[in-house]
Coordinates of C-alpha atoms and ligand atoms in Angstrom, one line a residue:
X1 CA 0.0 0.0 0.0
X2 CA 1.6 3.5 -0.9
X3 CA 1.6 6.3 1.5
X4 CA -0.9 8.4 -0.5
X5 CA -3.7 5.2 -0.1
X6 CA -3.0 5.2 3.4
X7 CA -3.1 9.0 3.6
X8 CA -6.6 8.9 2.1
X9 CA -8.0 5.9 3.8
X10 CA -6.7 7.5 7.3
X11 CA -8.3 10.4 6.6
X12 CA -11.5 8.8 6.2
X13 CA -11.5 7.7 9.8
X14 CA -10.5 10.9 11.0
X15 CA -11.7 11.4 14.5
X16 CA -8.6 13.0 15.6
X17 CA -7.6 16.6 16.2
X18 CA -8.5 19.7 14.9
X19 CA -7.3 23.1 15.5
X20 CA -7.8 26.3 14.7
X21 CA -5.6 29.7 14.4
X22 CA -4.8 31.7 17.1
X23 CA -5.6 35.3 16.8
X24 CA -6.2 38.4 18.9
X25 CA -6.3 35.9 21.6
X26 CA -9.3 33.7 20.0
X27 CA -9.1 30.2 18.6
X28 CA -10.9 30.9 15.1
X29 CA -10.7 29.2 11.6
X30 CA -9.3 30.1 8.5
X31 CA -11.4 32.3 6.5
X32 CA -10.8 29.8 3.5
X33 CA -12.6 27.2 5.6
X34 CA -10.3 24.7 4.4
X35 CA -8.2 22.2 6.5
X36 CA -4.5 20.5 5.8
X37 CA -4.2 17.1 7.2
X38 CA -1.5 16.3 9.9
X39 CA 0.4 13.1 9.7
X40 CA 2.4 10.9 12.0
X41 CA 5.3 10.3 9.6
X42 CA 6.4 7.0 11.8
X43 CA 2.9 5.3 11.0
X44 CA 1.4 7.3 8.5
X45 CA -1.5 7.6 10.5
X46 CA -3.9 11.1 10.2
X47 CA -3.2 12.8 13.4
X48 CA -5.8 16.1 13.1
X49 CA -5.7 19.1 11.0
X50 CA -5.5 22.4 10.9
X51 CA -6.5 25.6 9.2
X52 CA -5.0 26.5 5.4
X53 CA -4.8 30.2 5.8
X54 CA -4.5 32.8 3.4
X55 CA -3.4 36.5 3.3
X56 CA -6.1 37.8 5.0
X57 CA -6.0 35.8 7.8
X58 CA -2.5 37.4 8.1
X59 CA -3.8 40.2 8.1
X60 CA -6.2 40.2 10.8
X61 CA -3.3 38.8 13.0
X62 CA -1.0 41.6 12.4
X63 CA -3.5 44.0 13.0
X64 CA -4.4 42.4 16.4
X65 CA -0.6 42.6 16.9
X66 CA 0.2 45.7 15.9
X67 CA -3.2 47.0 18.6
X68 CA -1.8 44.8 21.2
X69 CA 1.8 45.7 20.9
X70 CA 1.0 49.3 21.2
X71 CA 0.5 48.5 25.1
X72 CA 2.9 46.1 25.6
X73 CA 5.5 47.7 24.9
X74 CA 4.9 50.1 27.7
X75 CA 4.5 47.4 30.0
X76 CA 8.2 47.0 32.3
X77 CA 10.0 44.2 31.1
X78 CA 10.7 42.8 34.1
X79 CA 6.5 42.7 34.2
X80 CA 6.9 41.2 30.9
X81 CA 9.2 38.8 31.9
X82 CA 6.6 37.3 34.5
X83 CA 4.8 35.8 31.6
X84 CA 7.6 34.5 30.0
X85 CA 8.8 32.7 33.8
X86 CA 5.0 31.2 34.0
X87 CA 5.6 29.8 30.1
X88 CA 8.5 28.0 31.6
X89 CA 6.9 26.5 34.5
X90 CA 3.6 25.5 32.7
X91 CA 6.1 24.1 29.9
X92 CA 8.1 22.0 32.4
X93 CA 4.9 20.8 33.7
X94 CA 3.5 19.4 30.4
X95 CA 6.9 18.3 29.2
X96 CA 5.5 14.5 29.2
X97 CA 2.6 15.4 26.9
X98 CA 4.5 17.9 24.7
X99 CA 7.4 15.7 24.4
X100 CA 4.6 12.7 23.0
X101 CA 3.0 15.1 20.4
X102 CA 6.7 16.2 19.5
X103 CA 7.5 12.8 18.5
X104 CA 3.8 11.7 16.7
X105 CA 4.1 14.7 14.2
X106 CA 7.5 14.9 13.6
X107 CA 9.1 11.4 14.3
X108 CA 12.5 12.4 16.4
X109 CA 12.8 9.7 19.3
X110 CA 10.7 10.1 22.5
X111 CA 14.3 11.3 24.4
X112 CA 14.9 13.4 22.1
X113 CA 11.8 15.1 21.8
X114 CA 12.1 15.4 25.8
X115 CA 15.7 17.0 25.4
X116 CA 14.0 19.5 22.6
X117 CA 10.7 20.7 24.9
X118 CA 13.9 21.0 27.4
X119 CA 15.2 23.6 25.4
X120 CA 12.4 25.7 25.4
X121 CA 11.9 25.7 28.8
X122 CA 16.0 26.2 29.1
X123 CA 15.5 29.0 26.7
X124 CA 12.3 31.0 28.8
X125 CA 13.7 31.0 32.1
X126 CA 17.0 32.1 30.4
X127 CA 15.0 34.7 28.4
X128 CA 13.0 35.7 31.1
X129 CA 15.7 36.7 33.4
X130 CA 16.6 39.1 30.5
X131 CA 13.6 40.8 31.1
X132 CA 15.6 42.4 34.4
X133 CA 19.1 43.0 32.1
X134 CA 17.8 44.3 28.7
X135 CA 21.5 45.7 29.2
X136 CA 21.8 48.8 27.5
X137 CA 25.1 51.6 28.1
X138 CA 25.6 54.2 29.9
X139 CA 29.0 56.4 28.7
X140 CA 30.3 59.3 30.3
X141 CA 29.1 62.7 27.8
X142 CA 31.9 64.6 26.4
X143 CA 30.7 67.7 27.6
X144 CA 30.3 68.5 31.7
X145 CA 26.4 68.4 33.1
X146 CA 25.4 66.0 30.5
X147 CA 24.3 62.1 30.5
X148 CA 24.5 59.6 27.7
X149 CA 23.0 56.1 27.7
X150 CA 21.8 53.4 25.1
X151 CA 18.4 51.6 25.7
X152 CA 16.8 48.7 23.7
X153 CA 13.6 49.4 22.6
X154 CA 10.8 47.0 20.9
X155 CA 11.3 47.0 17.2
X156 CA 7.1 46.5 16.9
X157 CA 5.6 43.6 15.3
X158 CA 8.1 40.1 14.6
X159 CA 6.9 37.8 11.8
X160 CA 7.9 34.4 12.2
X161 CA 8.6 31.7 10.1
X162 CA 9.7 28.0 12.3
X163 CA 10.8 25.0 10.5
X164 CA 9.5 21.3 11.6
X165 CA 12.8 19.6 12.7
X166 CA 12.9 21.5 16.1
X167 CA 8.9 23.0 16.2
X168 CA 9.4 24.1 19.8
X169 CA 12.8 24.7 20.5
X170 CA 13.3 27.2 17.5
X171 CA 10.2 29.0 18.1
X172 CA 11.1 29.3 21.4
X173 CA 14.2 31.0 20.4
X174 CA 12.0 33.7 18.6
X175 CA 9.5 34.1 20.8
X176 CA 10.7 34.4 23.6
X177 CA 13.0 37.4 23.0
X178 CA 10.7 39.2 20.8
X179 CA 7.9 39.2 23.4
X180 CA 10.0 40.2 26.3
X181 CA 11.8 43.4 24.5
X182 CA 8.2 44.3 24.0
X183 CA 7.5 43.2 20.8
X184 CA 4.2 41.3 19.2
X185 CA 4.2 38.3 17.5
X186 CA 2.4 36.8 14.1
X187 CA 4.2 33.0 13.5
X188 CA 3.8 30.7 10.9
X189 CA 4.9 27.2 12.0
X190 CA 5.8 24.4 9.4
X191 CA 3.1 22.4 8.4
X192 CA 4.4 19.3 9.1
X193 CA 4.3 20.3 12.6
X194 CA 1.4 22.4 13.6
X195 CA 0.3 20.8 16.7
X196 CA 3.4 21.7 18.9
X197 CA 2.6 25.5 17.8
X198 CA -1.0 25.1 18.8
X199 CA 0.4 23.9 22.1
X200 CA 2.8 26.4 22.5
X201 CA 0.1 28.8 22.1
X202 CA -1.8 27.5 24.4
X203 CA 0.8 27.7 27.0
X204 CA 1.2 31.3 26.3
X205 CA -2.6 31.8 26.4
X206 CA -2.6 30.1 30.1
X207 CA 0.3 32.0 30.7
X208 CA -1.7 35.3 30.6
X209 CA 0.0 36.6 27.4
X210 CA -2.3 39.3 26.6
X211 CA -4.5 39.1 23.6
X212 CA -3.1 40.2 20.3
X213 CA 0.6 39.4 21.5
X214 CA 0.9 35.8 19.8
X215 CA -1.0 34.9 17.0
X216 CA -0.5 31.6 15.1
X217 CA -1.8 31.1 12.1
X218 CA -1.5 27.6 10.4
X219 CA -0.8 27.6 6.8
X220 CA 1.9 27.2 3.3
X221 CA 5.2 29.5 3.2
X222 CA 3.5 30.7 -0.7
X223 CA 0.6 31.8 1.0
X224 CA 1.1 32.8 4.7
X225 CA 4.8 33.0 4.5
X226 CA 4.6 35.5 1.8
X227 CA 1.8 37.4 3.7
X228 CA 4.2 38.0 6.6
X229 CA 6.8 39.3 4.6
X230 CA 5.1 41.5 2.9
X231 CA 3.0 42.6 5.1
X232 CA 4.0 46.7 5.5
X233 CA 3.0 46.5 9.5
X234 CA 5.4 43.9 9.9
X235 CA 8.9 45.2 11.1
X236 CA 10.8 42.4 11.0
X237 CA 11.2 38.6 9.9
X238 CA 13.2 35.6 11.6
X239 CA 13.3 32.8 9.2
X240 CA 15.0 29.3 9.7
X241 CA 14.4 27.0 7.3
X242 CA 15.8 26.3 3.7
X243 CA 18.8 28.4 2.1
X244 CA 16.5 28.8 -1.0
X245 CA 13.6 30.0 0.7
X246 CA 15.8 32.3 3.0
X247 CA 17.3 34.3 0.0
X248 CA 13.9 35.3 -1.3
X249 CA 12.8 36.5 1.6
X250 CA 15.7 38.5 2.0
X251 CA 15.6 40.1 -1.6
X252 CA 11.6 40.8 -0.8
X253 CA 12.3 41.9 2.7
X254 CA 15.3 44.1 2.2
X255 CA 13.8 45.6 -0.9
X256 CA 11.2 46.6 2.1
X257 CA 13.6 47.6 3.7
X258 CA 12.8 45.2 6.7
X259 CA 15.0 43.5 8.9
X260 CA 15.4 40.1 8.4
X261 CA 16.9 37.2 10.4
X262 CA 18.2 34.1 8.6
X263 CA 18.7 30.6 10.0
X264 CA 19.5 28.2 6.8
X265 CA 21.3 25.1 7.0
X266 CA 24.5 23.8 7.2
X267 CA 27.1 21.0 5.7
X268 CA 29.0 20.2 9.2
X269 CA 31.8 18.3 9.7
X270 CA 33.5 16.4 12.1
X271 CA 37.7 16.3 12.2
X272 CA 39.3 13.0 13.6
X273 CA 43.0 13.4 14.0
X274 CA 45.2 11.1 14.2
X275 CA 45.5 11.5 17.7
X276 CA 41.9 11.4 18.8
X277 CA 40.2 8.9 21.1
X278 CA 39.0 7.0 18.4
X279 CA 36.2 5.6 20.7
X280 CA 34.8 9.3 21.6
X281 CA 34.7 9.7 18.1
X282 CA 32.9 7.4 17.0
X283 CA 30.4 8.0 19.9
X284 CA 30.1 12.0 18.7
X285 CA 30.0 10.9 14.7
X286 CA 27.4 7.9 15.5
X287 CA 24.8 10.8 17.8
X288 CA 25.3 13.8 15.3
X289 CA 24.8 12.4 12.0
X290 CA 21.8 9.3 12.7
X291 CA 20.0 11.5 16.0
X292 CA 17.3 13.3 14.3
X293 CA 17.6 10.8 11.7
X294 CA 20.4 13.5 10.8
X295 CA 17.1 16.3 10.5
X296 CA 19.5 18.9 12.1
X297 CA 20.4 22.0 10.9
X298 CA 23.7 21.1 13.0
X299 CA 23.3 17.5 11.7
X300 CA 27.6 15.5 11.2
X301 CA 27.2 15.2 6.9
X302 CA 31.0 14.9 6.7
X303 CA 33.5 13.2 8.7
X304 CA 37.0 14.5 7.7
X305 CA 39.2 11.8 8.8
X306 CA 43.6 11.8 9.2
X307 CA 44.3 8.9 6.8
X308 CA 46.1 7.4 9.7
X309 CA 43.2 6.2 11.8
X310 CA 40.7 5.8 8.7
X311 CA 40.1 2.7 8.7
X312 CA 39.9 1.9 12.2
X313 CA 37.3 4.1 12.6
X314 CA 35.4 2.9 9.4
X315 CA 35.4 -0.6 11.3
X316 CA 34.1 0.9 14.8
X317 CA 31.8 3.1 13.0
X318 CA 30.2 0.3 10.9
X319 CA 29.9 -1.7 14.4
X320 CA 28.1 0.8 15.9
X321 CA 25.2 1.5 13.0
X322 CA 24.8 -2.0 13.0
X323 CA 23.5 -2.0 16.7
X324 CA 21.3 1.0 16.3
X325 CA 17.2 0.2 16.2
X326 CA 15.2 1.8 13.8
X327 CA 11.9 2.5 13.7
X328 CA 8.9 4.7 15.4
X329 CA 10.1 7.1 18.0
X330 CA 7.3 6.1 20.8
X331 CA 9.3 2.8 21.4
X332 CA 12.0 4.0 23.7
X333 CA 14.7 1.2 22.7
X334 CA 14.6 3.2 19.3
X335 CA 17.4 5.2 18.3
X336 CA 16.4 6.6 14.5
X337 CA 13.4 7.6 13.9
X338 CA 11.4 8.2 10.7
X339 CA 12.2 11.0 8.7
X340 CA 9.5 13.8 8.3
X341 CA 7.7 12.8 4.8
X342 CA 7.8 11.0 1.8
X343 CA 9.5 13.7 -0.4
X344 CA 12.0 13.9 1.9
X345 CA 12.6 10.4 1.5
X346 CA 13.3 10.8 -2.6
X347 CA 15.5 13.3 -1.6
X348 CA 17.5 11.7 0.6
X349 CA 17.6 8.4 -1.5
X350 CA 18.1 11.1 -4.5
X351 CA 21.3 12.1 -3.0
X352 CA 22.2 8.8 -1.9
X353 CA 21.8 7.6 -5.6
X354 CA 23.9 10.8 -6.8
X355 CA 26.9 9.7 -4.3
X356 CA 26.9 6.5 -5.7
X357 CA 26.7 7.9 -9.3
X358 CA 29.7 10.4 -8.6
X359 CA 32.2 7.6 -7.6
X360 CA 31.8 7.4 -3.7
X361 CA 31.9 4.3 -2.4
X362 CA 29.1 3.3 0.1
X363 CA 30.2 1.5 3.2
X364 CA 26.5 1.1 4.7
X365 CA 22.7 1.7 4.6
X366 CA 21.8 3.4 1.0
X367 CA 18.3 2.6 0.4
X368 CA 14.8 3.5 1.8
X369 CA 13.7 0.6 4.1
X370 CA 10.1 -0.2 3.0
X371 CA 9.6 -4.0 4.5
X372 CA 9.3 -5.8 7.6
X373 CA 7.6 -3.1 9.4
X374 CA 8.9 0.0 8.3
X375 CA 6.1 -0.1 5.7
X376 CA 3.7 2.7 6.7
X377 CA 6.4 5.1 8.1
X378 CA 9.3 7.4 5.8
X379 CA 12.2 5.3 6.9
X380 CA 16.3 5.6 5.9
X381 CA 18.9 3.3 6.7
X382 CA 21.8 4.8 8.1
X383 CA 24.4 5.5 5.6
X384 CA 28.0 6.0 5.1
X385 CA 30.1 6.8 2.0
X386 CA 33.8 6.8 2.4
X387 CA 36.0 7.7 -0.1
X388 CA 34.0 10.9 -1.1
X389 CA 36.3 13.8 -2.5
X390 CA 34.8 17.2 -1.5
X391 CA 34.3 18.2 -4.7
X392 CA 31.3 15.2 -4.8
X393 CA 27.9 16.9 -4.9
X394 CA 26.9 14.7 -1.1
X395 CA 30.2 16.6 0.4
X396 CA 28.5 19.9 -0.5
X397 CA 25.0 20.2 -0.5
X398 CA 22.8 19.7 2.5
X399 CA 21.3 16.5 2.5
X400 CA 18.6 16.5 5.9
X401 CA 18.6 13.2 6.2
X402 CA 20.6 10.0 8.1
X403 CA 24.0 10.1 5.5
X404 CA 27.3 11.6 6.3
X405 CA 30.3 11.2 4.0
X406 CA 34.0 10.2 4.8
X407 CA 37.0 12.1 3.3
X408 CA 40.4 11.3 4.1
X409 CA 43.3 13.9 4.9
X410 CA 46.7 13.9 5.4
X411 CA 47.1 16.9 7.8
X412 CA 45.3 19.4 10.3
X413 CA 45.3 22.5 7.5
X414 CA 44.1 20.2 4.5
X415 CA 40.8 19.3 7.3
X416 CA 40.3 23.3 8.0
X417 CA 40.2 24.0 4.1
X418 CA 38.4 21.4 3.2
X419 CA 35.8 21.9 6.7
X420 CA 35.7 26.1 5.3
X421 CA 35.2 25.1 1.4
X422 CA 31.1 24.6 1.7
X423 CA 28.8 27.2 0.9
X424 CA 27.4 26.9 4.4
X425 CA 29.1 27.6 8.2
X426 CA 26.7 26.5 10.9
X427 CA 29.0 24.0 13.2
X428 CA 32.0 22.2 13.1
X429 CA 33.8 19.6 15.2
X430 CA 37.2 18.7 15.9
X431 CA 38.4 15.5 17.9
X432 CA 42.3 16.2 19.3
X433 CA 44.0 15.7 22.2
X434 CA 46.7 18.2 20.8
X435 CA 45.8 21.4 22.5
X436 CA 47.8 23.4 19.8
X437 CA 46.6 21.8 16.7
X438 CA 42.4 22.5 19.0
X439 CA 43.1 26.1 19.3
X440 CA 44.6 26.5 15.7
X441 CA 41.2 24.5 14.8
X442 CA 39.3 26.6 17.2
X443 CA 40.5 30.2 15.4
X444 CA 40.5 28.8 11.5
X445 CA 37.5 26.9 11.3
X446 CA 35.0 29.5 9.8
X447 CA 31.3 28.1 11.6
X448 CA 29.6 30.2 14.4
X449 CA 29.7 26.9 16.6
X450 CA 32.8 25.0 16.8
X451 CA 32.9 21.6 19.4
X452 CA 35.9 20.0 20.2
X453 CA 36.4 16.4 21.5
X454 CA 32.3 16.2 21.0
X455 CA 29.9 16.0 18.0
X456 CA 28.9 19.0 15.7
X457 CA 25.1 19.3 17.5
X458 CA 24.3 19.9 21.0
X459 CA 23.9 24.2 21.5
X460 CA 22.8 25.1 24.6
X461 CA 20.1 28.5 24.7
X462 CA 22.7 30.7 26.5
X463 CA 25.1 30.9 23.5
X464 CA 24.1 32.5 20.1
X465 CA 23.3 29.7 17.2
X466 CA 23.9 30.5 13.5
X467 CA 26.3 30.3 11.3
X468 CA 28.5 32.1 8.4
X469 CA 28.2 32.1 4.6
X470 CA 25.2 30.7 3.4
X471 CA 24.5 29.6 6.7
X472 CA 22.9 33.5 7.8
X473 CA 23.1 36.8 7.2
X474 CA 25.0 38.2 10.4
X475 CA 22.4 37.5 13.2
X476 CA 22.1 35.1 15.7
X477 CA 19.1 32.7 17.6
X478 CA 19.2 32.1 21.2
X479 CA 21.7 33.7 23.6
X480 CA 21.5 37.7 24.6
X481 CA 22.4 38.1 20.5
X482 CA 18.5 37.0 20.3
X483 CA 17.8 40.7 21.4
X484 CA 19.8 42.3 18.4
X485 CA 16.9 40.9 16.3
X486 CA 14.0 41.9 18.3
X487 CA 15.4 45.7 19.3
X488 CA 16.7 48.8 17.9
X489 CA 19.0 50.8 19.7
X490 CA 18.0 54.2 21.1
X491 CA 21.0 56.7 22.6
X492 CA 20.0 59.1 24.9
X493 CA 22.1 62.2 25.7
X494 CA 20.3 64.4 28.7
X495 CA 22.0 68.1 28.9
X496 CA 21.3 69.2 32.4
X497 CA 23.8 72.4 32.1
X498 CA 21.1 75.2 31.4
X499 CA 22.8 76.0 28.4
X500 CA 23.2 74.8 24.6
X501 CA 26.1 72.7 24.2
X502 CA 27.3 72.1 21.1
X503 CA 29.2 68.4 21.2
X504 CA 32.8 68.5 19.2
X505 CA 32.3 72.3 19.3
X506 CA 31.9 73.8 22.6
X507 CA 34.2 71.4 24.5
X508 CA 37.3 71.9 21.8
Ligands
LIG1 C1 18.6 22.9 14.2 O1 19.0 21.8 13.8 O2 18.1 23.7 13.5 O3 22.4 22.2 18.5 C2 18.6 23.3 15.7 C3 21.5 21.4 18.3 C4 20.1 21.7 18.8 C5 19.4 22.7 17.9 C6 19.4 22.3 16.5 N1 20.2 22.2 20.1 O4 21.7 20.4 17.6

């Protein structure tokens, strides 16, 4: 049975889930009327739906944004930042339940679904606690009887746009800053996961977000997407998601003249030297390119390897794919779960087929697994090509699936050019136990996260995430560079002298 037949004839028994926008604080349908279908991607089961929204549903939400933010922003942030610390709470109390519906729409493994809903409570006590630093400056004024300070100040109405591979962790990393520097919110989640925005929502709702601060509203990135960008009440736009995507919404947006923050991929590598702890290695490659089913932005897609030690990590590599379980993400013995839908699955197999093609030679894994159980779910084996050059198209283009690549090196430098010759610059890893040849690593390797002795995934909230090249555009998620997205800068100069002072005139 294909997945469309089973698609259809779940749909039919449909009993499940439906939910509706949020906006202005109400729960209300699209004004299209219609519905998209939700699907558990390990079974293929219908798990709800939600609304398929159109431009003027967008537009009722930013207006109830724009209305609400006008108040808000007046609000002190540390008052602000009382919502945020009841999100966290009420988030750590439903991790169980959140962590469940993480997993049934979007197929990462139940511990890893707890680790992500982990993150966004990480990330709103974090960014509450900035609602009582909101650090700005204060500088001494060249000229006597006269104060100058810097404040951050709300930059009005944030349009977001969240992928599906994290669906609460990332939006937590927009959120959460925009709302407590006093901003409002319009978000458009992925539709692959729409359920873990409807519960986020709801958290904020119970929260005691004020109306009009938050408003969700399900829906495509041609239809809503656009909307948001080109909304003219919409000040700004945070996008993670794909590179292609994220350079039209840049042209659009900067011809607008908006400010736009760009999350978009990466082609991370992990570094073995010859001197690493093999075993460590194989434990960081093994959890950063098959966790997530390799679905990260952050995901391990190339192992650069000294020649030296090639092989004997080929052979404990190979050991340890051989041990990992497969299958839905519920079970908890499982360590890969599906991957998010069945076009993602030509792709991957696409790329897979391509390596293959181009001369790589494929050490495991390779195919879609479509039998003995795995017949209702989008599942990949694991996979690993060795002998890749990185001139071969799967050592330079973002694959988003369970595949990572081997090339072999003969020193430290050759591993840094060929780590810094992708298009993208998200994370890189490097496994050493020569503290010279880390820190030369840790200055020349050109990602905005660099691990050493551990794999290339893992950020913590407290630290900015994003990358260089075609990675971003210069901002950062998560950490206190969240709040250069969500504020402008205002300096202040107060002249308390009685008199006109003219600065670099008076006082020379
Ligand atoms: C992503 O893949 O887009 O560092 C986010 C990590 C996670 C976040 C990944 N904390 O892998």
């Amino acid at each position: 049975m294909n997945q469309q037949t089973i698609q259809e004839e779940n749909k039919a028994n449909v009993k499940a889930k439906r939910y509706l926008n949020y906006i202005a604080g109400d729960w209300v349908p699209s004004v299209s009327e219609r519905f998209t279908v939700n699907i558990n991607p390990a079974t293929g089961e219908v798990l709800g739906e939600v609304p398929q929204s159109t431009k003027e549903d967008i537009e009722k939400a930013v207006l109830a944004a724009k209305q609400a933010q006008k108040s808000w922003r007046l609000v002190p942030a540390p008052e602000r930042a009382d919502v945020l610390y009841e999100v966290a709470r009420l988030l750590k109390e439903k991790k169980e339940d959140l962590s469940h519906i993480l997993t049934s729409e979007m197929g990462k493994v139940i511990s890893e679904a707890r680790g992500e809903v982990q993150e966004a409570i990480d990330m709103a006590y974090y960014m509450a606690g900035e609602g009582r630093r909101l650090f700005g400056d204060t500088v001494p004024s060249e000229l006597r009887n006269k104060f100058a300070m810097s404040v951050r100040v709300p930059v009005g109405v944030a349009g977001l746009i969240t992928p599906w591979n994290f669906p609460i962790a990332i939006a937590s990393w927009k959120s959460l800053p925009a709302l407590v520097a006093g901003n409002a919110v319009v978000w458009k989640p992925a539709t692959e996961t729409p359920f873990m925005a409807a519960e986020f929502a709801k958290i904020y709702e119970e929260a005691g977000l004020p109306k009009g601060l938050l408003n969700v509203v399900f829906g495509s990135g041609g239809e809503v997407g656009n909307a948001i960008v080109e909304h003219p009440d919409v000040d700004l736009v945070s996008f993670t998601g794909s590179n292609e995507v994220g350079r039209k919404i840049n042209e659009r947006a900067g011809s607008l003249l908006k400010r736009t923050s760009l999350e978009m991929g990466g082609k991370n590598a992990v570094t073995v030297l010859e001197d690493a702890d093999i075993d460590l290695a194989v434990d960081g490659i093994i959890w950063s390119a098959f966790g997530t089913a390799g679905q990260r932005c952050t995901a391990c897609s190339r192992v650069i390897v000294h020649e030296a030690v090639k092989e004997q990590l080929e052979t404990k590599l190979l050991e340890r794919v051989a041990e990992l379980k497969i299958g839905d993400g519920l079970d908890e013995e499982v360590n890969i779960g599906p991957v998010i839908n069945q076009s993602a699955l030509q792709q991957i197999d696409e790329y897979v087929k391509t390596g293959v093609k181009e001369g790589a030679k494929l050490l495991c894994g390779g195919k879609i697994l479509a039998e003995d159980g795995f017949e209702k779910g989008n599942y990949y084996a694991p996979t690993i090509f060795t002998d890749v050059s990185p001139d071969m198209t799967i050592a330079k283009e973002e694959i988003f699936g369970p595949v990572t690549s081997i090339i072999a090196v003969k020193t430290l430098e050759e591993a840094i050019e060929i780590n810094n010759s992708v298009e993208f610059g998200l994370s890189s890893s490097i496994f050493s136990r020569d503290v010279n040849r880390v820190f030369q690593a840790m200055r020349d390797l050109d990602t905005g996260i660099v691990y050493v002795n551990a794999g290339t995934t893992g950020a913590e909230i407290h630290l900015p995430f994003g990358g260089t090249k075609g990675t971003g555009n210069g901002h950062r998620d998560s950490g206190v560079a969240a709040l250069d997205v969500y504020t402008e800068w205002k300096s202040i100069y107060v002249d308390y002298s009685g008199t006109l002072q003219r600065a670099q005139i008076d006082n020379k």
